[in-house]
PDB file of C-alpha atoms in Angstrom:
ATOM      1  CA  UNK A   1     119.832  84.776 102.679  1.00 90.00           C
ATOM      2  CA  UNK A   2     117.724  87.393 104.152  1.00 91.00           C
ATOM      3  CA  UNK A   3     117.354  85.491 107.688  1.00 93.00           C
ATOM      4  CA  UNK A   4     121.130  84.588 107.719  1.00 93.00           C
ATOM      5  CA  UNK A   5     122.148  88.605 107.104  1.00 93.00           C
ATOM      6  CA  UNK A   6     119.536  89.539 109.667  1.00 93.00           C
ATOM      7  CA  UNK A   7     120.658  87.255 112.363  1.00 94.00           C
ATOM      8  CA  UNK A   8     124.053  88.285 111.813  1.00 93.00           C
ATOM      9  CA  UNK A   9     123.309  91.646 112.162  1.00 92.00           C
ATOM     10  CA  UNK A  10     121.403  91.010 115.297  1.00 93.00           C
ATOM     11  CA  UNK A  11     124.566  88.844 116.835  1.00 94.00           C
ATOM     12  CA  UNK A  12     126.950  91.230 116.401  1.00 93.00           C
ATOM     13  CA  UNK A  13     124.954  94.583 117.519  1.00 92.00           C
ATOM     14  CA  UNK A  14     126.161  95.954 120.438  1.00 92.00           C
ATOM     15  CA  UNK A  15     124.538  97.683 123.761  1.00 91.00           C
ATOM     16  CA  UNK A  16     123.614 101.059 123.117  1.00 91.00           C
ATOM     17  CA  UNK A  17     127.104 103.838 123.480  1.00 92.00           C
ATOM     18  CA  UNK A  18     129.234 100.750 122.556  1.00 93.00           C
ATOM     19  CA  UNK A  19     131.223 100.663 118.944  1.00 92.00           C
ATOM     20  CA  UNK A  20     130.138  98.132 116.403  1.00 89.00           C
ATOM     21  CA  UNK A  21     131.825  95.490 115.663  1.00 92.00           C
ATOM     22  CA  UNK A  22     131.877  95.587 111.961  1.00 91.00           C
ATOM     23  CA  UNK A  23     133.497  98.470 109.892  1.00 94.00           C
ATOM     24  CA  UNK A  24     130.946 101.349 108.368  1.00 93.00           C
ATOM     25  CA  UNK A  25     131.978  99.560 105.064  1.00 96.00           C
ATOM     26  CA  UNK A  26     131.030  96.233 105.916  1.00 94.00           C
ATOM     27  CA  UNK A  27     127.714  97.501 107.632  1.00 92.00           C
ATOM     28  CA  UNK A  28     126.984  99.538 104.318  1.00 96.00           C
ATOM     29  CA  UNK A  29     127.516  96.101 102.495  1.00 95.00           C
ATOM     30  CA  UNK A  30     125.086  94.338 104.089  1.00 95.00           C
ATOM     31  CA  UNK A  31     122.626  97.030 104.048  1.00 95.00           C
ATOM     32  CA  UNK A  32     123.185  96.915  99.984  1.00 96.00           C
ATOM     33  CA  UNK A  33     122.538  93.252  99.919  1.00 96.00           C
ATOM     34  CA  UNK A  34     119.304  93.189 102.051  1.00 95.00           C
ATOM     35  CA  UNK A  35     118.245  96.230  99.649  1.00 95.00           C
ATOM     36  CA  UNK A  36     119.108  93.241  96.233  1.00 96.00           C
ATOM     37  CA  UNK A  37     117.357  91.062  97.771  1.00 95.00           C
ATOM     38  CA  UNK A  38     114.145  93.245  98.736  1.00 92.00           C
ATOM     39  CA  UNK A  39     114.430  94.332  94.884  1.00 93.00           C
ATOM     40  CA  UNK A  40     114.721  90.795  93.926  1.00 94.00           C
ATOM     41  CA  UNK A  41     111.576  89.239  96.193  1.00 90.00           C
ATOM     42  CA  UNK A  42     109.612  92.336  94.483  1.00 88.00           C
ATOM     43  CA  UNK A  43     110.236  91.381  90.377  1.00 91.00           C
ATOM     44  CA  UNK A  44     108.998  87.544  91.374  1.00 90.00           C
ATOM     45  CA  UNK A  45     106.395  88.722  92.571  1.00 86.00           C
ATOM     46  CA  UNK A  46     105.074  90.853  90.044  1.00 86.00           C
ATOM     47  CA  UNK A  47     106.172  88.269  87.582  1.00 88.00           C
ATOM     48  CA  UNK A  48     103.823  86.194  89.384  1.00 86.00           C
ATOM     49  CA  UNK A  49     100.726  89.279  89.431  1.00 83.00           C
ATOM     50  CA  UNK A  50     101.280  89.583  93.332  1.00 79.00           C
ATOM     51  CA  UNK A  51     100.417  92.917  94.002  1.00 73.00           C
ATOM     52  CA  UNK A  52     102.647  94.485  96.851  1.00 65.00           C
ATOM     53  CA  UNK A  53      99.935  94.748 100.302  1.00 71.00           C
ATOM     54  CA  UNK A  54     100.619  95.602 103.872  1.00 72.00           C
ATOM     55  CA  UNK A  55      99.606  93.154 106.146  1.00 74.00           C
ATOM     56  CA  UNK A  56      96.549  94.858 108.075  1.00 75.00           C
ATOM     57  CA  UNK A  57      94.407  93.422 110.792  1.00 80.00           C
ATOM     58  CA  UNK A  58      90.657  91.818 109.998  1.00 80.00           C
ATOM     59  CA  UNK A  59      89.253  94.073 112.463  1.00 85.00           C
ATOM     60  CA  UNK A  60      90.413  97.200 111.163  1.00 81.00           C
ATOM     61  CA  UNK A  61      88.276  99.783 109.466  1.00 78.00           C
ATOM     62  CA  UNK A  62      89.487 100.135 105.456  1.00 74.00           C
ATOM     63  CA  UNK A  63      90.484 103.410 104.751  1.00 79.00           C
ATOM     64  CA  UNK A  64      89.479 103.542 101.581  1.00 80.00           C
ATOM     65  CA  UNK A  65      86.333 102.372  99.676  1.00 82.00           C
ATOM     66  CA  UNK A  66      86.301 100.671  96.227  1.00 82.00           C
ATOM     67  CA  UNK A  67      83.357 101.827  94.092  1.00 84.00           C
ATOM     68  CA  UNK A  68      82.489  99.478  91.190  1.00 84.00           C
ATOM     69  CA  UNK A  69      82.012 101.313  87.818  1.00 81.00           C
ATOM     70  CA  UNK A  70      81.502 100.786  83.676  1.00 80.00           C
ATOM     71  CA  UNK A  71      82.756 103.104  81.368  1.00 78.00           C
ATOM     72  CA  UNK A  72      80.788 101.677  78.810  1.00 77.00           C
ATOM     73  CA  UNK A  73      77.281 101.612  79.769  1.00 60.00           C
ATOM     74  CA  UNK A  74      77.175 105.327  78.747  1.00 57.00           C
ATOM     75  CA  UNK A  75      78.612 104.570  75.464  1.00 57.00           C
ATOM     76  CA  UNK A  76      75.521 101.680  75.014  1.00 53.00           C
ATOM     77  CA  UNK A  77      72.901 104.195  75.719  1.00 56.00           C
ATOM     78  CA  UNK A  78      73.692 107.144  73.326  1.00 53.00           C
TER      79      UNK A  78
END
């Protein structure tokens, strides 16, 4: 659904200074149905325990760290 609104949208946008085809209403339409189905594609996936990521290159430098901890070793020792 999300290729076929997409390609339609691409078909029917005009050169730059010349008016759209399709009324503001109809534009605002399709603009509400690629936001459903965005919502949509993100409850499956957290049903499934994807967790939403950015696609990132291999070579790029992580921007963060992750540093491993447990909050009950201190508990053991006392």
């Amino acid at each position: 659904m999300r290729k076929v609104l997409t390609a339609v949208i691409r078909d029917t946008t005009p050169p730059p200074g010349m008016r759209h085809p399709l009324t503001d209403t109809t534009i605002q339409d399709m603009r509400v149905c690629l936001g459903m189905i965005t919502a949509r594609e993100r409850e499956l996936g957290d049903e499934a325990g994807e967790t939403a990521q950015r696609p990132y290159y291999t070579d790029a430098q992580p921007t963060s760290t992750v540093v491993p901890f447990d909050l009950n070793k201190d508990k053991d020792q006392k």
